Amino acid sequence: MGALSDLVVDRSVARAIPLSAHVDLTMRCNELCVHCYRVVEERPELTTSEVKALLADLARAGTLYLTFSGGEIFLRPDLFELIAEAKRLRFDLRLKTNALLVTEERARRLRALGVRQVDVSIYSVEPDVHDAVTKVPGSLARSLAAIERLVALGVGVKINCPLMRNNVGGYRAVRALAQGLGVPCGFDPMISARNDGDTAPVLLRIGRADLKRVLADTALNPAPLPASSPAVRPDLDEPLCGAGHNACYVSAYGDVTPCVALPIVCGNIRETPFAEIWRDSHDLRRVRSIRVRDLHTCSGCTASAFCTRCPGQALVEDGDLYGPSSAACEHALAGAELAGSSAVPASMSRAPTTADLVPAP
């Protein structure tokens, strides 16, 4: 199945088929997470009929993998109607939720409808740490109770744990919790700026020492780090990622972007059918045309083997879709140091400019 999956992905990229779609059903939420990158706007959210029409358009376009997210999706009174429609259209459906509103009855309905996986964020096994992130007292206990309900009913669950300065010390306990529940667990140290450019969440990112400790944990990263990085990148003719090639994002307000992390609005389904946006958008065509060789600094970087550059982070945080992502450069440097490599990200090894030499006030 691995080879078949790879073939499907490769063909979807080559033919620009939106194999994977991420749809936010609402931006409203019953938690106030300190690291959240979503931006609530004063626009009406998509109606039930508009979401159903979108799902039909996605099905016709070739989408297989569908994610419903938010905001908190269980705040939508029509959620189960939308889930039923998604399953009628034969999507492989995943939900992202804090699970505070997942009662026994709702868990049973999710199982009956055939939802493949429910992703729930757990920031710590310590209530004071988790609840400080969500700003909702008692949220850890409620989320864990919901996870246990889902697991008991045979619904697939995955625990996600974004790593921040205030919770990184407890990630092993979260992993042990997931193992005890028999569910997979993912950890992500790449806290992002908000989609409107507000960089406040970036201050929560873990430092290099913690990042190296996480990268060195073979339980999280079983694949060994590269022993070296090539002098010339072998991927110069490759696209940057799947965003806009075989993946897309539709906001709760109908905006279509290449990815939830790449907020280039290419159209709105209230004004233009999804298929037309996907096929004809100038911005989507531009994103699809970019190759690694077009990146003015990264294309010549000797630390590329350690890099996890996100085009969205480069654009939102550093202001340049074609430039380096400072977050990815820090990650690459930590990986290179950990591997004993002398490679340094190109953005960190450039000659100092006049501006760099001006003393701080």
mmCIF file of N, CA and C in Angstrom, residues 181-300:
data_model
loop_
_atom_site.group_PDB
_atom_site.id
_atom_site.type_symbol
_atom_site.label_atom_id
_atom_site.label_comp_id
_atom_site.label_asym_id
_atom_site.label_seq_id
_atom_site.Cartn_x
_atom_site.Cartn_y
_atom_site.Cartn_z
ATOM 1 N N LEU A 181 -3.104 4.771 26.104
ATOM 2 C CA LEU A 181 -4.427 4.760 25.484
ATOM 3 C C LEU A 181 -4.443 3.966 24.183
ATOM 4 N N GLY A 182 -3.260 3.637 23.693
ATOM 5 C CA GLY A 182 -3.175 2.890 22.442
ATOM 6 C C GLY A 182 -3.440 3.733 21.219
ATOM 7 N N VAL A 183 -3.071 5.031 21.282
ATOM 8 C CA VAL A 183 -3.314 5.930 20.152
ATOM 9 C C VAL A 183 -2.001 6.570 19.725
ATOM 10 N N PRO A 184 -1.886 6.955 18.453
ATOM 11 C CA PRO A 184 -0.681 7.646 18.004
ATOM 12 C C PRO A 184 -0.615 9.061 18.565
ATOM 13 N N CYS A 185 0.587 9.609 18.546
ATOM 14 C CA CYS A 185 0.793 10.948 19.093
ATOM 15 C C CYS A 185 1.806 11.685 18.231
ATOM 16 N N GLY A 186 1.530 12.941 17.930
ATOM 17 C CA GLY A 186 2.449 13.749 17.131
ATOM 18 C C GLY A 186 2.881 14.988 17.882
ATOM 19 N N PHE A 187 4.140 15.381 17.691
ATOM 20 C CA PHE A 187 4.697 16.561 18.352
ATOM 21 C C PHE A 187 5.225 17.518 17.291
ATOM 22 N N ASP A 188 4.959 18.794 17.470
ATOM 23 C CA ASP A 188 5.375 19.788 16.480
ATOM 24 C C ASP A 188 5.976 21.003 17.182
ATOM 25 N N PRO A 189 7.269 21.279 16.961
ATOM 26 C CA PRO A 189 7.889 22.445 17.594
ATOM 27 C C PRO A 189 7.728 23.732 16.800
ATOM 28 N N MET A 190 7.080 23.666 15.633
ATOM 29 C CA MET A 190 6.988 24.836 14.763
ATOM 30 C C MET A 190 5.734 25.666 15.067
ATOM 31 N N ILE A 191 5.739 26.391 16.161
ATOM 32 C CA ILE A 191 4.647 27.308 16.459
ATOM 33 C C ILE A 191 4.669 28.445 15.439
ATOM 34 N N SER A 192 3.524 28.747 14.865
ATOM 35 C CA SER A 192 3.460 29.698 13.751
ATOM 36 C C SER A 192 2.923 31.055 14.175
ATOM 37 N N ALA A 193 3.302 32.059 13.408
ATOM 38 C CA ALA A 193 2.688 33.373 13.563
ATOM 39 C C ALA A 193 1.229 33.293 13.134
ATOM 40 N N ARG A 194 0.434 34.261 13.574
ATOM 41 C CA ARG A 194 -0.969 34.281 13.163
ATOM 42 C C ARG A 194 -1.056 34.642 11.683
ATOM 43 N N ASN A 195 -2.142 34.217 11.070
ATOM 44 C CA ASN A 195 -2.283 34.411 9.632
ATOM 45 C C ASN A 195 -2.416 35.867 9.217
ATOM 46 N N ASP A 196 -2.626 36.777 10.178
ATOM 47 C CA ASP A 196 -2.649 38.197 9.841
ATOM 48 C C ASP A 196 -1.279 38.831 10.026
ATOM 49 N N GLY A 197 -0.258 38.006 10.299
ATOM 50 C CA GLY A 197 1.099 38.512 10.456
ATOM 51 C C GLY A 197 1.518 38.794 11.883
ATOM 52 N N ASP A 198 0.599 38.683 12.841
ATOM 53 C CA ASP A 198 0.933 38.897 14.254
ATOM 54 C C ASP A 198 1.905 37.801 14.697
ATOM 55 N N THR A 199 3.088 38.203 15.134
ATOM 56 C CA THR A 199 4.123 37.221 15.486
ATOM 57 C C THR A 199 4.150 36.872 16.973
ATOM 58 N N ALA A 200 3.155 37.283 17.734
ATOM 59 C CA ALA A 200 3.147 37.009 19.176
ATOM 60 C C ALA A 200 3.333 35.523 19.497
ATOM 61 N N PRO A 201 2.663 34.595 18.787
ATOM 62 C CA PRO A 201 2.853 33.177 19.131
ATOM 63 C C PRO A 201 4.290 32.688 18.953
ATOM 64 N N VAL A 202 5.062 33.345 18.095
ATOM 65 C CA VAL A 202 6.436 32.920 17.830
ATOM 66 C C VAL A 202 7.278 32.960 19.097
ATOM 67 N N LEU A 203 6.943 33.851 20.009
ATOM 68 C CA LEU A 203 7.695 33.972 21.263
ATOM 69 C C LEU A 203 7.576 32.709 22.116
ATOM 70 N N LEU A 204 6.594 31.862 21.803
ATOM 71 C CA LEU A 204 6.385 30.628 22.564
ATOM 72 C C LEU A 204 7.248 29.477 22.065
ATOM 73 N N ARG A 205 7.941 29.663 20.932
ATOM 74 C CA ARG A 205 8.755 28.585 20.374
ATOM 75 C C ARG A 205 9.866 28.164 21.334
ATOM 76 N N ILE A 206 10.161 26.874 21.303
ATOM 77 C CA ILE A 206 11.236 26.378 22.154
ATOM 78 C C ILE A 206 12.591 26.840 21.622
ATOM 79 N N GLY A 207 13.568 26.949 22.517
ATOM 80 C CA GLY A 207 14.904 27.370 22.143
ATOM 81 C C GLY A 207 15.699 26.252 21.502
ATOM 82 N N ARG A 208 16.911 26.592 21.042
ATOM 83 C CA ARG A 208 17.708 25.620 20.307
ATOM 84 C C ARG A 208 18.081 24.413 21.159
ATOM 85 N N ALA A 209 18.378 24.623 22.422
ATOM 86 C CA ALA A 209 18.765 23.492 23.280
ATOM 87 C C ALA A 209 17.619 22.489 23.402
ATOM 88 N N ASP A 210 16.394 22.987 23.640
ATOM 89 C CA ASP A 210 15.239 22.082 23.720
ATOM 90 C C ASP A 210 14.950 21.443 22.367
ATOM 91 N N LEU A 211 15.131 22.220 21.302
ATOM 92 C CA LEU A 211 14.883 21.684 19.971
ATOM 93 C C LEU A 211 15.839 20.533 19.674
ATOM 94 N N LYS A 212 17.098 20.686 20.037
ATOM 95 C CA LYS A 212 18.070 19.611 19.814
ATOM 96 C C LYS A 212 17.720 18.381 20.654
ATOM 97 N N ARG A 213 17.236 18.626 21.855
ATOM 98 C CA ARG A 213 16.850 17.497 22.710
ATOM 99 C C ARG A 213 15.677 16.728 22.094
ATOM 100 N N VAL A 214 14.722 17.454 21.531
ATOM 101 C CA VAL A 214 13.576 16.802 20.891
ATOM 102 C C VAL A 214 14.020 16.060 19.629
ATOM 103 N N LEU A 215 14.871 16.695 18.822
ATOM 104 C CA LEU A 215 15.334 16.053 17.589
ATOM 105 C C LEU A 215 16.159 14.800 17.878
ATOM 106 N N ALA A 216 16.833 14.801 19.019
ATOM 107 C CA ALA A 216 17.678 13.652 19.375
ATOM 108 C C ALA A 216 16.882 12.486 19.938
ATOM 109 N N ASP A 217 15.618 12.705 20.265
ATOM 110 C CA ASP A 217 14.791 11.650 20.852
ATOM 111 C C ASP A 217 14.359 10.682 19.758
ATOM 112 N N THR A 218 14.965 9.495 19.748
ATOM 113 C CA THR A 218 14.677 8.524 18.684
ATOM 114 C C THR A 218 13.256 7.967 18.759
ATOM 115 N N ALA A 219 12.615 8.113 19.912
ATOM 116 C CA ALA A 219 11.222 7.682 20.008
ATOM 117 C C ALA A 219 10.317 8.592 19.179
ATOM 118 N N LEU A 220 10.713 9.861 19.042
ATOM 119 C CA LEU A 220 9.956 10.803 18.228
ATOM 120 C C LEU A 220 10.456 10.823 16.792
ATOM 121 N N ASN A 221 11.742 10.662 16.630
ATOM 122 C CA ASN A 221 12.377 10.758 15.313
ATOM 123 C C ASN A 221 13.222 9.517 15.065
ATOM 124 N N PRO A 222 12.593 8.396 14.737
ATOM 125 C CA PRO A 222 13.334 7.132 14.585
ATOM 126 C C PRO A 222 14.320 7.143 13.429
ATOM 127 N N ALA A 223 14.030 7.925 12.382
ATOM 128 C CA ALA A 223 14.962 7.991 11.250
ATOM 129 C C ALA A 223 16.193 8.789 11.659
ATOM 130 N N PRO A 224 17.393 8.277 11.422
ATOM 131 C CA PRO A 224 18.601 9.013 11.811
ATOM 132 C C PRO A 224 18.756 10.304 11.017
ATOM 133 N N LEU A 225 19.363 11.294 11.632
ATOM 134 C CA LEU A 225 19.659 12.529 10.929
ATOM 135 C C LEU A 225 20.677 12.254 9.827
ATOM 136 N N PRO A 226 20.652 13.017 8.744
ATOM 137 C CA PRO A 226 21.657 12.820 7.687
ATOM 138 C C PRO A 226 23.064 13.015 8.244
ATOM 139 N N ALA A 227 23.996 12.238 7.743
ATOM 140 C CA ALA A 227 25.387 12.384 8.191
ATOM 141 C C ALA A 227 26.020 13.625 7.598
ATOM 142 N N SER A 228 25.491 14.066 6.448
ATOM 143 C CA SER A 228 26.022 15.258 5.790
ATOM 144 C C SER A 228 24.944 15.835 4.893
ATOM 145 N N SER A 229 25.233 16.994 4.330
ATOM 146 C CA SER A 229 24.296 17.648 3.417
ATOM 147 C C SER A 229 25.020 17.917 2.108
ATOM 148 N N PRO A 230 24.409 17.642 0.963
ATOM 149 C CA PRO A 230 25.112 17.796 -0.318
ATOM 150 C C PRO A 230 25.459 19.248 -0.611
ATOM 151 N N ALA A 231 26.574 19.450 -1.290
ATOM 152 C CA ALA A 231 27.000 20.796 -1.662
ATOM 153 C C ALA A 231 26.038 21.417 -2.670
ATOM 154 N N VAL A 232 25.468 20.569 -3.538
ATOM 155 C CA VAL A 232 24.478 21.017 -4.521
ATOM 156 C C VAL A 232 23.177 20.270 -4.250
ATOM 157 N N ARG A 233 22.095 21.001 -4.093
ATOM 158 C CA ARG A 233 20.824 20.375 -3.778
ATOM 159 C C ARG A 233 20.349 19.478 -4.911
ATOM 160 N N PRO A 234 19.887 18.257 -4.590
ATOM 161 C CA PRO A 234 19.388 17.356 -5.630
ATOM 162 C C PRO A 234 17.929 17.606 -6.002
ATOM 163 N N ASP A 235 17.267 18.524 -5.281
ATOM 164 C CA ASP A 235 15.828 18.726 -5.469
ATOM 165 C C ASP A 235 15.509 20.060 -6.134
ATOM 166 N N LEU A 236 16.425 20.618 -6.897
ATOM 167 C CA LEU A 236 16.236 21.961 -7.444
ATOM 168 C C LEU A 236 15.023 22.077 -8.359
ATOM 169 N N ASP A 237 14.635 20.985 -8.989
ATOM 170 C CA ASP A 237 13.496 21.023 -9.915
ATOM 171 C C ASP A 237 12.201 20.541 -9.271
ATOM 172 N N GLU A 238 12.217 20.361 -7.961
ATOM 173 C CA GLU A 238 11.039 19.896 -7.244
ATOM 174 C C GLU A 238 10.175 21.070 -6.791
ATOM 175 N N PRO A 239 8.835 20.861 -6.668
ATOM 176 C CA PRO A 239 7.987 21.904 -6.057
ATOM 177 C C PRO A 239 8.320 22.031 -4.582
ATOM 178 N N LEU A 240 7.909 23.146 -3.982
ATOM 179 C CA LEU A 240 8.260 23.411 -2.593
ATOM 180 C C LEU A 240 7.571 22.443 -1.635
ATOM 181 N N CYS A 241 6.320 22.111 -1.925
ATOM 182 C CA CYS A 241 5.528 21.178 -1.122
ATOM 183 C C CYS A 241 4.244 20.896 -1.900
ATOM 184 N N GLY A 242 3.278 20.253 -1.264
ATOM 185 C CA GLY A 242 2.044 19.925 -1.969
ATOM 186 C C GLY A 242 1.033 21.055 -2.046
ATOM 187 N N ALA A 243 1.294 22.153 -1.335
ATOM 188 C CA ALA A 243 0.329 23.257 -1.295
ATOM 189 C C ALA A 243 0.032 23.786 -2.694
ATOM 190 N N GLY A 244 -1.240 23.754 -3.079
ATOM 191 C CA GLY A 244 -1.650 24.241 -4.385
ATOM 192 C C GLY A 244 -1.447 23.242 -5.507
ATOM 193 N N HIS A 245 -0.705 22.173 -5.239
ATOM 194 C CA HIS A 245 -0.480 21.119 -6.228
ATOM 195 C C HIS A 245 -1.507 20.004 -6.056
ATOM 196 N N ASN A 246 -1.515 19.397 -4.860
ATOM 197 C CA ASN A 246 -2.511 18.352 -4.582
ATOM 198 C C ASN A 246 -3.173 18.562 -3.222
ATOM 199 N N ALA A 247 -3.039 19.752 -2.679
ATOM 200 C CA ALA A 247 -3.652 20.079 -1.387
ATOM 201 C C ALA A 247 -4.167 21.511 -1.420
ATOM 202 N N CYS A 248 -5.250 21.743 -0.679
ATOM 203 C CA CYS A 248 -5.816 23.092 -0.634
ATOM 204 C C CYS A 248 -6.516 23.315 0.702
ATOM 205 N N TYR A 249 -6.828 24.560 0.955
ATOM 206 C CA TYR A 249 -7.523 24.956 2.180
ATOM 207 C C TYR A 249 -8.677 25.864 1.811
ATOM 208 N N VAL A 250 -9.821 25.654 2.486
ATOM 209 C CA VAL A 250 -10.973 26.548 2.331
ATOM 210 C C VAL A 250 -11.361 27.037 3.715
ATOM 211 N N SER A 251 -11.373 28.348 3.886
ATOM 212 C CA SER A 251 -11.655 28.928 5.197
ATOM 213 C C SER A 251 -13.143 28.880 5.503
ATOM 214 N N ALA A 252 -13.475 29.178 6.738
ATOM 215 C CA ALA A 252 -14.881 29.202 7.162
ATOM 216 C C ALA A 252 -15.652 30.312 6.469
ATOM 217 N N TYR A 253 -14.933 31.224 5.820
ATOM 218 C CA TYR A 253 -15.580 32.337 5.104
ATOM 219 C C TYR A 253 -15.585 32.104 3.594
ATOM 220 N N GLY A 254 -15.063 30.955 3.153
ATOM 221 C CA GLY A 254 -15.101 30.616 1.737
ATOM 222 C C GLY A 254 -13.851 30.931 0.953
ATOM 223 N N ASP A 255 -12.823 31.497 1.604
ATOM 224 C CA ASP A 255 -11.587 31.802 0.896
ATOM 225 C C ASP A 255 -10.828 30.518 0.571
ATOM 226 N N VAL A 256 -10.296 30.436 -0.628
ATOM 227 C CA VAL A 256 -9.488 29.287 -1.050
ATOM 228 C C VAL A 256 -8.028 29.717 -1.065
ATOM 229 N N THR A 257 -7.187 28.974 -0.358
ATOM 230 C CA THR A 257 -5.749 29.233 -0.356
ATOM 231 C C THR A 257 -5.023 27.918 -0.629
ATOM 232 N N PRO A 258 -3.743 27.970 -0.993
ATOM 233 C CA PRO A 258 -3.018 26.724 -1.278
ATOM 234 C C PRO A 258 -2.899 25.807 -0.068
ATOM 235 N N CYS A 259 -2.885 26.390 1.138
ATOM 236 C CA CYS A 259 -2.704 25.620 2.364
ATOM 237 C C CYS A 259 -3.154 26.490 3.524
ATOM 238 N N VAL A 260 -3.534 25.869 4.630
ATOM 239 C CA VAL A 260 -3.936 26.633 5.805
ATOM 240 C C VAL A 260 -2.787 27.503 6.311
ATOM 241 N N ALA A 261 -1.538 27.075 6.042
ATOM 242 C CA ALA A 261 -0.375 27.831 6.502
ATOM 243 C C ALA A 261 0.131 28.826 5.470
ATOM 244 N N LEU A 262 -0.473 28.849 4.277
ATOM 245 C CA LEU A 262 -0.035 29.743 3.212
ATOM 246 C C LEU A 262 -1.198 30.634 2.788
ATOM 247 N N PRO A 263 -1.402 31.746 3.514
ATOM 248 C CA PRO A 263 -2.613 32.554 3.335
ATOM 249 C C PRO A 263 -2.582 33.486 2.127
ATOM 250 N N ILE A 264 -2.429 32.889 0.946
ATOM 251 C CA ILE A 264 -2.572 33.628 -0.307
ATOM 252 C C ILE A 264 -3.976 33.340 -0.831
ATOM 253 N N VAL A 265 -4.864 34.299 -0.714
ATOM 254 C CA VAL A 265 -6.260 34.072 -1.108
ATOM 255 C C VAL A 265 -6.353 34.053 -2.629
ATOM 256 N N CYS A 266 -6.803 32.926 -3.158
ATOM 257 C CA CYS A 266 -6.855 32.729 -4.600
ATOM 258 C C CYS A 266 -8.261 32.889 -5.166
ATOM 259 N N GLY A 267 -9.224 33.094 -4.294
ATOM 260 C CA GLY A 267 -10.607 33.257 -4.705
ATOM 261 C C GLY A 267 -11.521 32.895 -3.561
ATOM 262 N N ASN A 268 -12.817 33.108 -3.756
ATOM 263 C CA ASN A 268 -13.798 32.785 -2.734
ATOM 264 C C ASN A 268 -14.937 32.022 -3.380
ATOM 265 N N ILE A 269 -15.330 30.906 -2.759
ATOM 266 C CA ILE A 269 -16.326 30.038 -3.384
ATOM 267 C C ILE A 269 -17.704 30.677 -3.423
ATOM 268 N N ARG A 270 -17.917 31.772 -2.695
ATOM 269 C CA ARG A 270 -19.191 32.487 -2.784
ATOM 270 C C ARG A 270 -19.263 33.315 -4.063
ATOM 271 N N GLU A 271 -18.113 33.564 -4.665
ATOM 272 C CA GLU A 271 -18.054 34.382 -5.875
ATOM 273 C C GLU A 271 -17.706 33.570 -7.109
ATOM 274 N N THR A 272 -16.902 32.500 -6.907
ATOM 275 C CA THR A 272 -16.413 31.704 -8.034
ATOM 276 C C THR A 272 -16.425 30.230 -7.630
ATOM 277 N N PRO A 273 -16.912 29.348 -8.487
ATOM 278 C CA PRO A 273 -16.914 27.917 -8.142
ATOM 279 C C PRO A 273 -15.502 27.425 -7.840
ATOM 280 N N PHE A 274 -15.421 26.463 -6.920
ATOM 281 C CA PHE A 274 -14.109 25.954 -6.519
ATOM 282 C C PHE A 274 -13.300 25.478 -7.717
ATOM 283 N N ALA A 275 -13.932 24.722 -8.618
ATOM 284 C CA ALA A 275 -13.207 24.158 -9.756
ATOM 285 C C ALA A 275 -12.561 25.248 -10.598
ATOM 286 N N GLU A 276 -13.262 26.359 -10.754
ATOM 287 C CA GLU A 276 -12.728 27.462 -11.548
ATOM 288 C C GLU A 276 -11.552 28.120 -10.831
ATOM 289 N N ILE A 277 -11.667 28.288 -9.512
ATOM 290 C CA ILE A 277 -10.554 28.853 -8.741
ATOM 291 C C ILE A 277 -9.343 27.941 -8.853
ATOM 292 N N TRP A 278 -9.564 26.647 -8.657
ATOM 293 C CA TRP A 278 -8.466 25.675 -8.673
ATOM 294 C C TRP A 278 -7.783 25.631 -10.038
ATOM 295 N N ARG A 279 -8.560 25.771 -11.081
ATOM 296 C CA ARG A 279 -8.029 25.664 -12.443
ATOM 297 C C ARG A 279 -7.411 26.965 -12.940
ATOM 298 N N ASP A 280 -8.051 28.115 -12.626
ATOM 299 C CA ASP A 280 -7.707 29.356 -13.320
ATOM 300 C C ASP A 280 -7.042 30.425 -12.466
ATOM 301 N N SER A 281 -7.008 30.260 -11.149
ATOM 302 C CA SER A 281 -6.450 31.320 -10.312
ATOM 303 C C SER A 281 -5.001 31.632 -10.679
ATOM 304 N N HIS A 282 -4.738 32.916 -10.913
ATOM 305 C CA HIS A 282 -3.371 33.357 -11.217
ATOM 306 C C HIS A 282 -2.432 33.055 -10.060
ATOM 307 N N ASP A 283 -2.911 33.279 -8.833
ATOM 308 C CA ASP A 283 -2.051 33.058 -7.669
ATOM 309 C C ASP A 283 -1.739 31.576 -7.484
ATOM 310 N N LEU A 284 -2.723 30.706 -7.712
ATOM 311 C CA LEU A 284 -2.456 29.279 -7.614
ATOM 312 C C LEU A 284 -1.469 28.829 -8.690
ATOM 313 N N ARG A 285 -1.617 29.364 -9.886
ATOM 314 C CA ARG A 285 -0.681 29.018 -10.950
ATOM 315 C C ARG A 285 0.733 29.466 -10.591
ATOM 316 N N ARG A 286 0.838 30.638 -9.973
ATOM 317 C CA ARG A 286 2.157 31.135 -9.567
ATOM 318 C C ARG A 286 2.770 30.225 -8.519
ATOM 319 N N VAL A 287 1.985 29.826 -7.510
ATOM 320 C CA VAL A 287 2.498 28.935 -6.471
ATOM 321 C C VAL A 287 2.943 27.614 -7.087
ATOM 322 N N ARG A 288 2.150 27.087 -8.036
ATOM 323 C CA ARG A 288 2.506 25.811 -8.669
ATOM 324 C C ARG A 288 3.772 25.915 -9.507
ATOM 325 N N SER A 289 4.064 27.089 -9.996
ATOM 326 C CA SER A 289 5.230 27.249 -10.877
ATOM 327 C C SER A 289 6.549 27.304 -10.127
ATOM 328 N N ILE A 290 6.511 27.571 -8.822
ATOM 329 C CA ILE A 290 7.749 27.763 -8.064
ATOM 330 C C ILE A 290 8.449 26.434 -7.828
ATOM 331 N N ARG A 291 9.733 26.434 -8.090
ATOM 332 C CA ARG A 291 10.577 25.280 -7.812
ATOM 333 C C ARG A 291 11.685 25.698 -6.846
ATOM 334 N N VAL A 292 12.333 24.702 -6.258
ATOM 335 C CA VAL A 292 13.373 24.996 -5.273
ATOM 336 C C VAL A 292 14.439 25.904 -5.853
ATOM 337 N N ARG A 293 14.764 25.748 -7.133
ATOM 338 C CA ARG A 293 15.801 26.579 -7.737
ATOM 339 C C ARG A 293 15.413 28.057 -7.794
ATOM 340 N N ASP A 294 14.131 28.357 -7.639
ATOM 341 C CA ASP A 294 13.672 29.745 -7.678
ATOM 342 C C ASP A 294 13.863 30.466 -6.341
ATOM 343 N N LEU A 295 14.215 29.739 -5.295
ATOM 344 C CA LEU A 295 14.398 30.351 -3.974
ATOM 345 C C LEU A 295 15.768 31.016 -3.938
ATOM 346 N N HIS A 296 15.777 32.333 -3.720
ATOM 347 C CA HIS A 296 17.003 33.085 -3.940
ATOM 348 C C HIS A 296 18.127 32.782 -2.961
ATOM 349 N N THR A 297 17.832 32.254 -1.796
ATOM 350 C CA THR A 297 18.876 31.910 -0.832
ATOM 351 C C THR A 297 18.922 30.406 -0.597
ATOM 352 N N CYS A 298 17.764 29.815 -0.455
ATOM 353 C CA CYS A 298 17.677 28.391 -0.100
ATOM 354 C C CYS A 298 18.185 27.466 -1.195
ATOM 355 N N SER A 299 18.116 27.897 -2.460
ATOM 356 C CA SER A 299 18.529 27.005 -3.555
ATOM 357 C C SER A 299 20.007 26.652 -3.476
ATOM 358 N N GLY A 300 20.798 27.503 -2.841
ATOM 359 C CA GLY A 300 22.222 27.230 -2.716
ATOM 360 C C GLY A 300 22.641 26.841 -1.315
#
